[in-house]
Structures are given as structure tokens and as C-alpha cells.
Amino acid sequence: MAGEDFPSSGGALDGSAPTTPKPVLEAVPTLQNLKISRVQSLDNLNTTPKDCTYWREKSLRRLFSLSKSNGVSKSEGVFEDSVRLHIVEESIECLRRNDYGGYTIPAHNLYPFQWNWDSAIVAAGWAVFDEARAWAELETLFSGQWEDGMVPSIIFHKPSTTYFPGPEIWGLPGSPSKSTGITQPPVAAISARFLFEQTVHGKLAEKKMADLFPKLLASHRWWYKARDPEKKGVVAILHPWESGMDNSPAWDAAMKFPTDNLPPYERKDLHHVSASMRPTKDTYDHYLTLLYRFKAENFYDWKKLYWVSPFRMTDLCTNSILFRANQDLRWLAMKLGKDDVVSEIDEWLDRGFEGFKQLWDDNAGLYQCQDQLTGKLVDAPTSAAFLPLFAGVASKEQAAKLVENLKQWLDSVPFGVPSTDPNDPRFEPLRYWRGPVWIIINWMICNGLLHYGYDDIAERIYDDSVALTSNAGLREYFDPKTGDGCGGELFSWTAAMCLAWLDRPSALAIGHRMSGPKILS
Ligand code: DGY
């Protein structure tokens, strides 16, 4: 059962219509008109010991719950004639097209390698029609894990000429690196638990998880030793690329440090996507300054980077994901009988819970990132502010204030959730993480909202996500004012979100038809 400190189902919101009219789109399927049975959460996982603190006993919404209410989805064979059938088929096709053999590139040309958090999310998409392939995604990701435990942000499995900065920049021209020297939000344990929990191939899942668990644990240990040496309870990112939200307005002030004399470079991203949708040259100069400075530290020595980086930030996205990933790692540890590591994870959770309290800005009614070098909260209203709901660390009162803000944002644009408050002067509807809607963020926010009982607003964001993908397809991100697709096309994690979340019942029906709900292996 959800913790007593949360509002009960539904009641807190009025669900009133947005004040900004939406552009007219084709008839959009919604939860109601598709009459999709909703996926019930697993509230009683019953895996926490009796003596743990109250917030640890709270179970969160299942990862791809569509709503708090109703019964378990009767997915098999029921939704194959849905109006979104073509999206499901296109999503499956998209993952296959982007499959480079054990790993899925995010999008052709623009991102031709394996990206860390993309892959962890994409694994959940593969799972609906090919569980073995889903596990392979995580295995291949962890094949790039460093000895110190770090999982790099990008793994350069095969050469490509369409991306900058590639292996020669991260390494040396004569000795290209196998990966970047920085990381990305640690979604892997969340994804691994999901694969393990929803498996229909128990033996396969047990075997894969036995191999994976120590690697996941090592990666979480890396976060704490490398990125929280001062034991703040929350970890630091040292490069905006580590947040995944590369050009968020939350980094603007901190990214004002003087840049170094850089070797001349050519932006390859601008061959694939309009410059209006990408970070600026000044931002890239700062990204590269950080990269070269980190490389100069004995090729990304974790013992040094934390202390020398001119950019050191407590990022809400990374920390919310890490906090939830810790809960999932704990759940896995209990399932696997690894009781010896539970107290270590509990310590991370306890300290993390305290650490998040420092990130609450009561005046704004939002969580804020914190610049660790100045100690100041960063006054930048971005969609990361809502991700502590996904972590489950917000109190009932904080959740209510977050929702109040979120509703204002949603009322200001036809399609939510914009990555920056649309009423903030820094909002740019087309430019990457400065305004566009990202479906993976919508999913995490929805999941958190359901956990706190805000079903109506979660459903509104779900419906917007369905409308955006119906109208514009599997794009990287979307203009919140027009619903147009932006950035990369046939984008893997957007496809994965359709399969694992937006169209889950249909996708499972098709997936089971393709691979069968049972594999005898
Ligand atoms: C890019 O190149 O845009 C990536 O986000 C860096 O990881």
C-alpha cells in the first residue's frame, strides 16, 4: 500500500481543461477511448524489513502503470486492432533498425553508438517482444563498465564518422578510447528490476540477473565514492552531458567559466539536426573545455575529477534516478538473497533522503539543482524539478506544491511537459532541453504523480504523450507549442516508451504473438 503520508487516489486535483487551446490534430486515442484496462501497481512487494524507516516502506508505482486504479491489464490479444497499432509496429521496427547487434543506437547518424541511459530505457521496450534481447542490451552496456565501476555515457563499440566528439577525442588520435570518460543517469538498476520482475522467462532472468547484480552494485558504489566523497547524500555531476539534459537552463550560470584554447572542431550534430534545436557554439566550447581538462587528469581519474572540475552540480534528474535505482537495487538484493549489501544500500537511501531536503525551494514550490561550487540552489524551473516524485522523496505537501506548478506549466502550452517553465524567459520551445517535451521525462513524471495520487494530471500528461507520438511519430523531442517533432527521427527511446508505456497492452499482445509468452530455455 502507498504510504499513509500521501493523498489518496485522485482527490487532490480538479483536472480542469488547459487554458491554451491545442492545435487540431487527428483524432487522438486516449486511455478512455481505447478502453485500455489499466496496469495495477504491485503495492505489496513485501520485501522491506520491519525496522526500516517509513519512507523506505513506501512502494512506488510500478514502472509502467497507466493508472492507479482498475485491474491488471488483460493485454494478450485484446488490443491488436487499436488505432495505435501502426505506432506499435513502427516502434518495434525502429528498435530493430537501430539494433547494432546487442546494443541499440539512439538514432542513425546523430547518435551512432551505445548511450548509457538510452540503452537502459530501450531495454524495457525490447522486453515486450524479445526478453533475451532486452537482457543483451544491459549486458552490452555493462561490457563497457570501467574497472572502477563507472558505466560510461557512451560506448564506442564500432567506428562512426557521423558523431563528434568521438573515440579519438575522448582518447588520442592514434589510440581511440572505447568510451567517454564521464557517465549518465543510472537507469540500469531500474530497468534490470523491471526486466526481472515482469519476466515470463524466469530461468533466463535469474541467470542474467546473477551476472548483472554485482555490476550494478559496483556502478552504484562508484557514484558514491567518485561523486559524493564529502558524503552529502546526493551525488555530483561534473559535466552537463552527465545529466542527459545537456543544455538545461539550470547549467547556464555555472557554465560561465572561461573556456580554454580548444583545437579547432566541427560539430557533426548540425549536419543532422537544425542548429535551432541544438546547444549553441558557446555551450559546446564549454563542453569541450571540460572534456579536455578531464582527459588531462590522467584520462578521467575519478579521484581527481570531483576536485578539479569547474562545473560540479547536484542534478535533480541524476539524483532522482539514482535514488529510485537504489530502491530497485535493494529490492533485487533482497530477492537474490544478498542480504549482506542491503545495509549499505540503506545507508545510501537514508543519506539521499536527507540530501534531497536541501534541494527543496519552498518559495518556488519546486526542487532545484544545487551548484556545489557556490553552494547555491539554481533558480531555474526545469522539468527535472518534478523528478523527485519519481524517486518518492517528496512529502505530501511538497508534492502538492509541485503539482500546483506543474498545472500552471501545462495550462501555458498545448502539450506537456515542457522541459523549462514556458513562462520563464529562458524557455525555448525547440532547443533541446530548454523547452521541448521529452517522452521519457513525461513517463517518469507520470509515474511519480500516480504514486502521489494525482491520477488526473498523470492522465493528462499520458494523453499529451499519446497525441505527440501519434501526430509527429517517434521523434527525439517535441515542440510543446505546436506538437511538431524535433531533433532525431525514429528515435529508440521514444519507441521504447510507446512499447513499454504508452501502448503497453497492444505491444504486449503483439510481442507475445511474435515471441510467445513462454520460452522454453
Ligand atoms: C550529444 O552529443 O548531444 C549527447 O547528448 C552527448 O552525450
mmCIF file of C-alpha atoms and ligand atoms in Angstrom, residues 110-111 115 153-154 163-165 184 241 244 246 269 278-279 284 432, ligand 1:
data_model
loop_
_atom_site.group_PDB
_atom_site.id
_atom_site.type_symbol
_atom_site.label_atom_id
_atom_site.label_comp_id
_atom_site.label_asym_id
_atom_site.label_seq_id
_atom_site.Cartn_x
_atom_site.Cartn_y
_atom_site.Cartn_z
ATOM 1 C CA LEU A 110 23.056 11.660 -34.959
ATOM 2 C CA TYR A 111 23.939 9.152 -32.209
ATOM 3 C CA TRP A 115 24.346 5.623 -24.923
ATOM 4 C CA SER A 153 27.863 7.798 -21.025
ATOM 5 C CA ILE A 154 28.746 6.479 -24.485
ATOM 6 C CA TYR A 163 29.407 11.962 -34.425
ATOM 7 C CA PHE A 164 31.570 14.471 -32.612
ATOM 8 C CA PRO A 165 33.285 14.147 -30.145
ATOM 9 C CA GLN A 184 24.956 9.391 -17.396
ATOM 10 C CA TRP A 241 26.376 15.674 -20.611
ATOM 11 C CA GLY A 244 21.463 13.842 -20.027
ATOM 12 C CA ASP A 246 22.816 18.796 -21.779
ATOM 13 C CA ASP A 269 25.276 17.158 -34.895
ATOM 14 C CA ARG A 278 20.719 22.060 -30.596
ATOM 15 C CA PRO A 279 23.019 23.604 -27.970
ATOM 16 C CA TYR A 284 29.875 23.352 -26.959
ATOM 17 C CA TYR A 432 16.774 20.507 -26.922
HETATM 18 C C1 DGY B 1 25.156 14.783 -27.592
HETATM 19 O O1 DGY B 1 26.176 14.620 -28.249
HETATM 20 O O2 DGY B 1 24.260 15.563 -27.892
HETATM 21 C C2 DGY B 1 24.961 13.948 -26.399
HETATM 22 O O3 DGY B 1 23.861 14.328 -25.684
HETATM 23 C C3 DGY B 1 26.181 13.871 -25.524
HETATM 24 O O4 DGY B 1 26.051 12.745 -24.759
#
